[in-house]
Backbone atoms as SQL, in Angstrom:
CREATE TABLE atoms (id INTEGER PRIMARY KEY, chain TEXT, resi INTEGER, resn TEXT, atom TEXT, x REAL, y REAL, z REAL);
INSERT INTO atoms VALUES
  (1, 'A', 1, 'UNK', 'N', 64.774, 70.353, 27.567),
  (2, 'A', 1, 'UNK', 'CA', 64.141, 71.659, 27.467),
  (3, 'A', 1, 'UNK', 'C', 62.807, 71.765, 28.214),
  (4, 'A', 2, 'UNK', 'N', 62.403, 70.404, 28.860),
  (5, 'A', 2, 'UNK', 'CA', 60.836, 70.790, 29.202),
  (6, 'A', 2, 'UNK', 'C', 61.376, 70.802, 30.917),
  (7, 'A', 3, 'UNK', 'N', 61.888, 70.894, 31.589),
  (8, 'A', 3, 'UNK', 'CA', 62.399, 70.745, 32.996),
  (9, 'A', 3, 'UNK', 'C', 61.340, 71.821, 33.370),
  (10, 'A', 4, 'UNK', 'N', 61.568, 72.940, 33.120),
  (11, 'A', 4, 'UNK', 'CA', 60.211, 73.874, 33.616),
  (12, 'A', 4, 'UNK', 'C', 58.914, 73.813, 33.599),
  (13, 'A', 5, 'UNK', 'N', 58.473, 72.893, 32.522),
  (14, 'A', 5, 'UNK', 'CA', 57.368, 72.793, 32.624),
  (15, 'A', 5, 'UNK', 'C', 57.086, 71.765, 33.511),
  (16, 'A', 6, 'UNK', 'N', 57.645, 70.819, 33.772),
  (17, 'A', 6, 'UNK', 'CA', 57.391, 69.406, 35.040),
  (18, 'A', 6, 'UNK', 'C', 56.679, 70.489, 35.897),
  (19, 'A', 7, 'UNK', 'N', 57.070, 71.942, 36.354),
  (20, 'A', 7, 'UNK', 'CA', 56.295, 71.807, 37.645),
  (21, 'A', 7, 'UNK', 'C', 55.090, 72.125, 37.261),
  (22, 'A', 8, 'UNK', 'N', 54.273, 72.072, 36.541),
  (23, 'A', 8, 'UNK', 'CA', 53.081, 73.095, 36.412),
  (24, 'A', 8, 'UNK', 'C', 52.235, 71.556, 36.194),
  (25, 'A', 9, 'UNK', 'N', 50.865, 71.650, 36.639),
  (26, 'A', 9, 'UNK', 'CA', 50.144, 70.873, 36.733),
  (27, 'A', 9, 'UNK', 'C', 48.473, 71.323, 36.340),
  (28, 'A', 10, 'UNK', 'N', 47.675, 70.111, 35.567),
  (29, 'A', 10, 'UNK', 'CA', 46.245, 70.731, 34.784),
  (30, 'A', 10, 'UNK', 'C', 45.337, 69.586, 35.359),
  (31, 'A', 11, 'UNK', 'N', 44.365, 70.311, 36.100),
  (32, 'A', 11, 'UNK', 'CA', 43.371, 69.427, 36.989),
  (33, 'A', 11, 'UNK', 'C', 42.129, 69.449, 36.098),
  (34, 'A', 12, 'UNK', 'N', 41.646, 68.217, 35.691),
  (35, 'A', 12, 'UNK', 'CA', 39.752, 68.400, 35.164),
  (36, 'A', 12, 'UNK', 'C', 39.288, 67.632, 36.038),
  (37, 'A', 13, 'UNK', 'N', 37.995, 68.605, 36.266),
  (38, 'A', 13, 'UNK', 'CA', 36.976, 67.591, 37.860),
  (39, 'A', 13, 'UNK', 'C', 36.102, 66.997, 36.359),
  (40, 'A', 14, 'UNK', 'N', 35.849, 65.993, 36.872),
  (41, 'A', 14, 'UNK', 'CA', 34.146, 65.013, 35.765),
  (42, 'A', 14, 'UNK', 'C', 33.981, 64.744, 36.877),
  (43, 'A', 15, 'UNK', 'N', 32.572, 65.086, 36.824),
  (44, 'A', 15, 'UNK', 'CA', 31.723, 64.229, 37.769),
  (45, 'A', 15, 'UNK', 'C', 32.452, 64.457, 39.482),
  (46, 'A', 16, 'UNK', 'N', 32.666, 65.523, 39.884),
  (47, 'A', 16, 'UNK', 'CA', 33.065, 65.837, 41.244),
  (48, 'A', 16, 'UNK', 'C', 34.386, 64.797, 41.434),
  (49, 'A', 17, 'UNK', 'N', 34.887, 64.228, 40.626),
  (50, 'A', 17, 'UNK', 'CA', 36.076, 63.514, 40.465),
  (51, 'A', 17, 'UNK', 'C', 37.257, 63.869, 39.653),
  (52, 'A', 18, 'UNK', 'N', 38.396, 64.502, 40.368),
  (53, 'A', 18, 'UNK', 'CA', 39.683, 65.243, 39.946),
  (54, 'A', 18, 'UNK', 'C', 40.580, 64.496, 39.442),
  (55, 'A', 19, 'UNK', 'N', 41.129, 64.713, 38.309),
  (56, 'A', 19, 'UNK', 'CA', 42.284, 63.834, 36.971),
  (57, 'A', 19, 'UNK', 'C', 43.107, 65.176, 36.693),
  (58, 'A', 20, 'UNK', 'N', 44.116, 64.590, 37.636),
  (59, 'A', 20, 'UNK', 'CA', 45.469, 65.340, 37.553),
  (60, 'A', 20, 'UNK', 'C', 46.496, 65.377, 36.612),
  (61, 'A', 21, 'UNK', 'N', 47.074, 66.037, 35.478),
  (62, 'A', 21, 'UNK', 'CA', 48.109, 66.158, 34.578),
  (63, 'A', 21, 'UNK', 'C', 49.454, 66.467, 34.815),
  (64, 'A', 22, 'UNK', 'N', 49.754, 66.150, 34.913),
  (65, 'A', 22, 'UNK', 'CA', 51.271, 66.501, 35.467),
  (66, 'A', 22, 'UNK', 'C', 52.092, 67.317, 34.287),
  (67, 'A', 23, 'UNK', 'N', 53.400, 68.354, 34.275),
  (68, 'A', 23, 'UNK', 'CA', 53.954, 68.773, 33.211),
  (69, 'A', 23, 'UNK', 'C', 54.437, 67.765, 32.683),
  (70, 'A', 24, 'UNK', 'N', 54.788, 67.019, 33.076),
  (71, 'A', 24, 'UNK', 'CA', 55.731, 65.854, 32.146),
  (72, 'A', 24, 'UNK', 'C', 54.466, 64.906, 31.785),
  (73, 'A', 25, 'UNK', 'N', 53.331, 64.829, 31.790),
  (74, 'A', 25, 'UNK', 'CA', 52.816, 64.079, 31.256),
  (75, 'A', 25, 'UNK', 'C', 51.828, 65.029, 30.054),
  (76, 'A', 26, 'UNK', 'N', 52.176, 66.766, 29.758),
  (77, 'A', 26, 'UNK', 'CA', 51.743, 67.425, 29.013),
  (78, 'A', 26, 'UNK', 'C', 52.433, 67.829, 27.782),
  (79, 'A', 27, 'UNK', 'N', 53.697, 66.998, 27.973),
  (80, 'A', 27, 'UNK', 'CA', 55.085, 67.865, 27.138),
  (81, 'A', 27, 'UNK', 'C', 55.908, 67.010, 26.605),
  (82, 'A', 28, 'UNK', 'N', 56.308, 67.115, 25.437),
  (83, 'A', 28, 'UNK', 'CA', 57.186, 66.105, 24.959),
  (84, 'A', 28, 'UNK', 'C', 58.334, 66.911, 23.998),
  (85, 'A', 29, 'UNK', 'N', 59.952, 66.269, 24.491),
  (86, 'A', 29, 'UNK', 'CA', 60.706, 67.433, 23.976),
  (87, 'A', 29, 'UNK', 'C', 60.824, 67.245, 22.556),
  (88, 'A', 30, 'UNK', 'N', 61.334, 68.207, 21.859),
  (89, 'A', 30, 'UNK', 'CA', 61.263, 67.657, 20.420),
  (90, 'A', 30, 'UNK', 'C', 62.454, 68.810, 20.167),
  (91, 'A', 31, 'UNK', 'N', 63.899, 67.926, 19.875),
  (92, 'A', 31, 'UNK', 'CA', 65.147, 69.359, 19.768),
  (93, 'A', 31, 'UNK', 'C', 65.514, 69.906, 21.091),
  (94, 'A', 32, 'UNK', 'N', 65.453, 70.753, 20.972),
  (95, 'A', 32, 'UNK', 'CA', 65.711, 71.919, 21.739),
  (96, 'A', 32, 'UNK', 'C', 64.316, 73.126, 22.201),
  (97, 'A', 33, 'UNK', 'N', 63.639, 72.322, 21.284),
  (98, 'A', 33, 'UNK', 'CA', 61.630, 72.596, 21.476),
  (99, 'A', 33, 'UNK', 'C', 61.280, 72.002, 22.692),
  (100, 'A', 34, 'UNK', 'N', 60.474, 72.573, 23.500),
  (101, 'A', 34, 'UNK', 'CA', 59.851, 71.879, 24.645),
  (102, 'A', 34, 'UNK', 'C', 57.878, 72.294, 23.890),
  (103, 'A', 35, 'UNK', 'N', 57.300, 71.190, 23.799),
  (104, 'A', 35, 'UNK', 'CA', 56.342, 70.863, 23.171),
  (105, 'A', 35, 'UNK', 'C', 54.792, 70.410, 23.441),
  (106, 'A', 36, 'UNK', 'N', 54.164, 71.325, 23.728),
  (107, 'A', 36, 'UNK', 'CA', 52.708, 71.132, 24.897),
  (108, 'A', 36, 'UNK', 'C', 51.870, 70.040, 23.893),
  (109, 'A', 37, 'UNK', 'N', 51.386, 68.779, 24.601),
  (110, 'A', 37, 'UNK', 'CA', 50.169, 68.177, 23.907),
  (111, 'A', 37, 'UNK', 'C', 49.218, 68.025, 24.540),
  (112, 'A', 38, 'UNK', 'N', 48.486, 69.771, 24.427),
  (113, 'A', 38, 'UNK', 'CA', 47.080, 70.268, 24.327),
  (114, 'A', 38, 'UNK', 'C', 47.008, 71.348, 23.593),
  (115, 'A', 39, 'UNK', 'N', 45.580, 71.379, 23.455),
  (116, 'A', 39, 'UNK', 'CA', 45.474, 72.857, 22.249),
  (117, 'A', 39, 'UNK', 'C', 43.766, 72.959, 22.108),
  (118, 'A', 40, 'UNK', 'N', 43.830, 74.619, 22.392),
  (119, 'A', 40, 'UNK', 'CA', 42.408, 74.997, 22.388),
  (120, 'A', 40, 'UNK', 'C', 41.719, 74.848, 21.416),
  (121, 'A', 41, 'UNK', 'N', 40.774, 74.812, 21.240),
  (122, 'A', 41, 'UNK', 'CA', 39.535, 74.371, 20.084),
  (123, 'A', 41, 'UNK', 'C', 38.068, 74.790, 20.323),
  (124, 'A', 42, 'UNK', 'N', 37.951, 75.594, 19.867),
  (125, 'A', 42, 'UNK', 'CA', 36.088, 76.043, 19.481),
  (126, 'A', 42, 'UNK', 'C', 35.384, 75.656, 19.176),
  (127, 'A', 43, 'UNK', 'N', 34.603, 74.471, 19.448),
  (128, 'A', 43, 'UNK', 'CA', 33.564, 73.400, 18.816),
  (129, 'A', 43, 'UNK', 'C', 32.320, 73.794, 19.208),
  (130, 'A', 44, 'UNK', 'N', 31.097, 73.534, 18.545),
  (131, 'A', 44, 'UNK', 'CA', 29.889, 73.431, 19.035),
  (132, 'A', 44, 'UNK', 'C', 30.024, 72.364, 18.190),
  (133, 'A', 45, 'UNK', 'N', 28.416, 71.964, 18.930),
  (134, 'A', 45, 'UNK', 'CA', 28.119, 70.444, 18.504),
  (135, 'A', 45, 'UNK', 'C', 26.295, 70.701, 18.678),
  (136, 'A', 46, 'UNK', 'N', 25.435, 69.581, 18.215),
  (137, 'A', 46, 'UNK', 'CA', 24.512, 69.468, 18.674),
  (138, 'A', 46, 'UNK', 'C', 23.696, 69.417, 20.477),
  (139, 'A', 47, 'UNK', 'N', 24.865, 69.233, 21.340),
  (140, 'A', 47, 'UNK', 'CA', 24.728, 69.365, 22.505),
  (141, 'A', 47, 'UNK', 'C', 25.248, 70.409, 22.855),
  (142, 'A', 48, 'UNK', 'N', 25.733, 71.467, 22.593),
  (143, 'A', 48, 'UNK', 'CA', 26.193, 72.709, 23.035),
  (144, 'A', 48, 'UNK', 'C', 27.753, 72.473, 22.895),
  (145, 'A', 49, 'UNK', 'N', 28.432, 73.539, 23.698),
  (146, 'A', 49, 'UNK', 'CA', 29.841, 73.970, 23.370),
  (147, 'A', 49, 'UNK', 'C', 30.653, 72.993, 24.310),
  (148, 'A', 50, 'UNK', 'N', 31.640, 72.136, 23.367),
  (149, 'A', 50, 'UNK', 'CA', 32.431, 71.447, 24.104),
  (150, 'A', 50, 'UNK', 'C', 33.786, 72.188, 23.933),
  (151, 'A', 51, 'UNK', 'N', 33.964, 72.032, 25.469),
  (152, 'A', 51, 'UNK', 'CA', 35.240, 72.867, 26.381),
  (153, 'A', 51, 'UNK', 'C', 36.314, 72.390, 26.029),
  (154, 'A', 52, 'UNK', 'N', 36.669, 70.609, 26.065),
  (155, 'A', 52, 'UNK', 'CA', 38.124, 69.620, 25.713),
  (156, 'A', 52, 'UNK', 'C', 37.563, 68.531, 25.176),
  (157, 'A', 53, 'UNK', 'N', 38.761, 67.953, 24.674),
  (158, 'A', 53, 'UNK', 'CA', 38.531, 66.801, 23.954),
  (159, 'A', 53, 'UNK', 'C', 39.697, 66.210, 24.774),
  (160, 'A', 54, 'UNK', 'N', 39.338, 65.196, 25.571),
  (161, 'A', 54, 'UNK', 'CA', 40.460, 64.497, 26.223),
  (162, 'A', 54, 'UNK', 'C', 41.256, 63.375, 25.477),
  (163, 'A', 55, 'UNK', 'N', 42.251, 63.691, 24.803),
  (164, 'A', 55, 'UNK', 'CA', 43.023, 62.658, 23.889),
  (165, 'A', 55, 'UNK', 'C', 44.108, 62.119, 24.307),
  (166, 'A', 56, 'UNK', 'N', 45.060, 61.977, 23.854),
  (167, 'A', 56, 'UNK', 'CA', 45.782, 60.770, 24.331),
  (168, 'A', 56, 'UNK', 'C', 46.883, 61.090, 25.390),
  (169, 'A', 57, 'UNK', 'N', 47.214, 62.715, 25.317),
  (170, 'A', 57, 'UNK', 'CA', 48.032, 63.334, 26.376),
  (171, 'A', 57, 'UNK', 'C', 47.101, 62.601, 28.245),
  (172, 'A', 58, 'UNK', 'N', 45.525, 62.765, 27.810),
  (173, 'A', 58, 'UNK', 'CA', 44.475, 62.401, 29.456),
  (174, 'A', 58, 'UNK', 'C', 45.125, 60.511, 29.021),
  (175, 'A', 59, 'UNK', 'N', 44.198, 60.210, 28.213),
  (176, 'A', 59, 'UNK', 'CA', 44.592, 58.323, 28.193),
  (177, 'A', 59, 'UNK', 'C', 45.530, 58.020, 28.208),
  (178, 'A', 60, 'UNK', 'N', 46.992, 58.853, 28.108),
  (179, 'A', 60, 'UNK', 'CA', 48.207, 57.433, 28.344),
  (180, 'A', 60, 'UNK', 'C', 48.071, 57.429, 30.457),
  (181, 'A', 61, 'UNK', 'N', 48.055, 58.278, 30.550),
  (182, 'A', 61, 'UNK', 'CA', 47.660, 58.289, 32.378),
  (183, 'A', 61, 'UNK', 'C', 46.142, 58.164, 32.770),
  (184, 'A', 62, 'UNK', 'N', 45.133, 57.997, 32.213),
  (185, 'A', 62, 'UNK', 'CA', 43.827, 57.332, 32.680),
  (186, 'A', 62, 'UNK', 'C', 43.144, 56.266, 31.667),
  (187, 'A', 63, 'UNK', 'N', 42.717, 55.092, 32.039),
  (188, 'A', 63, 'UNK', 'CA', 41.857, 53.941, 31.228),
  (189, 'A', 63, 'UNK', 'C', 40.601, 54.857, 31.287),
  (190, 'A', 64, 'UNK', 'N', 40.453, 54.651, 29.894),
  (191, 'A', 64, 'UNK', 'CA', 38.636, 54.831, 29.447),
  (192, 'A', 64, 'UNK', 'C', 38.127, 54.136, 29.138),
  (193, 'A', 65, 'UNK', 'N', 37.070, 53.902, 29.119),
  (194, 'A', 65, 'UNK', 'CA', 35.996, 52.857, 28.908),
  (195, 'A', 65, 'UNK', 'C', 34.784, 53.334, 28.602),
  (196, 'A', 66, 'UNK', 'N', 33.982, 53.199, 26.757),
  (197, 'A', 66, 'UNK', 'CA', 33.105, 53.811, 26.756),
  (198, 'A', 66, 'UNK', 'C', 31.757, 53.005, 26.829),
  (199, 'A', 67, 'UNK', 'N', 31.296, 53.236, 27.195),
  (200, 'A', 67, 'UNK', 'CA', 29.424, 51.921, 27.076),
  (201, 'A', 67, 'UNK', 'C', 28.304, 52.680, 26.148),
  (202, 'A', 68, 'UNK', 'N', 28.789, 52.867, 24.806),
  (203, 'A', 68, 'UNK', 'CA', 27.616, 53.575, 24.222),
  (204, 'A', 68, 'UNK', 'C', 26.365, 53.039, 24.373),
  (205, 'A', 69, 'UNK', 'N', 25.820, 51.946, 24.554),
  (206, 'A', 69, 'UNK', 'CA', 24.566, 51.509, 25.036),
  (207, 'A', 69, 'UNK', 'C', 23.987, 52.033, 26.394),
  (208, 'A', 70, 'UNK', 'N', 24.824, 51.818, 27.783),
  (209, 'A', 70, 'UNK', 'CA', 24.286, 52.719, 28.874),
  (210, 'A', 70, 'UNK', 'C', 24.688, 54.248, 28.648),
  (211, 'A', 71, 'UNK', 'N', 25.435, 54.858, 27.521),
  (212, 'A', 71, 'UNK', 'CA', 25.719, 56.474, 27.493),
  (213, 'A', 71, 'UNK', 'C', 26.362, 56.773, 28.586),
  (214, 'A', 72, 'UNK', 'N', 27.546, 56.135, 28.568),
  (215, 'A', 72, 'UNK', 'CA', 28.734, 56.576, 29.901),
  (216, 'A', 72, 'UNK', 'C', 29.758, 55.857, 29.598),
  (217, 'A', 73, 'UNK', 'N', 30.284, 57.132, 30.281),
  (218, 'A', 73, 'UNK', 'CA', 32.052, 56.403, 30.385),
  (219, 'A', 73, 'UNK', 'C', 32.550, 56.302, 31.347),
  (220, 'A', 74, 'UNK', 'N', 33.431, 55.237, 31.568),
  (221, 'A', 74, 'UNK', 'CA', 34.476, 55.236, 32.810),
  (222, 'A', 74, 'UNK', 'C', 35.889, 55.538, 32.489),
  (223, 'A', 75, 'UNK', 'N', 36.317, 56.362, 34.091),
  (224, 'A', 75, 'UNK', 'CA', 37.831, 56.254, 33.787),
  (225, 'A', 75, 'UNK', 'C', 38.772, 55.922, 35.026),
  (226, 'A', 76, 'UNK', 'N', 39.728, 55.409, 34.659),
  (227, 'A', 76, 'UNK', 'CA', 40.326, 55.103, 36.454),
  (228, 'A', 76, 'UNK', 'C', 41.747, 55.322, 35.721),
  (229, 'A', 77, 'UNK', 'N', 42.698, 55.590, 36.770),
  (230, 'A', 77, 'UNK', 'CA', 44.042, 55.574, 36.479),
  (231, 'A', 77, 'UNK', 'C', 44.813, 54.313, 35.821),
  (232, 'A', 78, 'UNK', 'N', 45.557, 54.606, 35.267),
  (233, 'A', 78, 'UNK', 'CA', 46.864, 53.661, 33.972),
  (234, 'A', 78, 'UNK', 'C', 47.412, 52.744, 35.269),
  (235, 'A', 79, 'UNK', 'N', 47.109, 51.480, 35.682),
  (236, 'A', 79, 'UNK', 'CA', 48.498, 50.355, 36.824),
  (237, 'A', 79, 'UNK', 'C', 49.583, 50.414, 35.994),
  (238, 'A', 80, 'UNK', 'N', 50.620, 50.803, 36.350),
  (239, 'A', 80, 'UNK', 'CA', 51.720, 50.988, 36.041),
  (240, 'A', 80, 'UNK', 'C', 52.420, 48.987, 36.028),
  (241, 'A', 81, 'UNK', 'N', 52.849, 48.159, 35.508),
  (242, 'A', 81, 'UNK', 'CA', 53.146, 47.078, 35.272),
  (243, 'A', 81, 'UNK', 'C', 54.565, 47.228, 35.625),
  (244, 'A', 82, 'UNK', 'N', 55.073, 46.097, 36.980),
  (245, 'A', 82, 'UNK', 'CA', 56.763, 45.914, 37.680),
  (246, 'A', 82, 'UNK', 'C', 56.874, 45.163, 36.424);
């Protein structure tokens, strides 16, 4: 059921650096349900209004890495293992 969605694709720039989503890496079928894993959310926080929460739909296709001591994160793409 998700064949239509494969083509559609969700770009976030961080840091002038583009992380591409692919439909099949947004959708998981469930039945005869074709099934988006993202979903909008209205947060404020003490730093102002956060836009996404990148969860596990962004991390199964990008490594994160957080350094709460230097206050940054890294991310680079998932090596796929032959």
């Amino acid at each position: 059921p998700c064949i239509q969605a494969h083509t559609l694709s969700l770009v976030f720039t961080i840091d002038g650096v583009e992380y591409a989503l692919q439909g099949r890496d947004l959708t998981i079928a469930s039945g005869e349900l074709c099934l988006i894993l993202i979903m909008g959310m209205d947060i404020e926080s003490t730093i102002g209004q956060v836009d996404w929460i990148l969860g596990d739909a962004f991390m199964r296709k990008f490594y994160v890495v957080h350094d709460y001591e230097g206050e940054r994160i890294g991310m680079a793409p998932v090596v796929k293992r032959l």
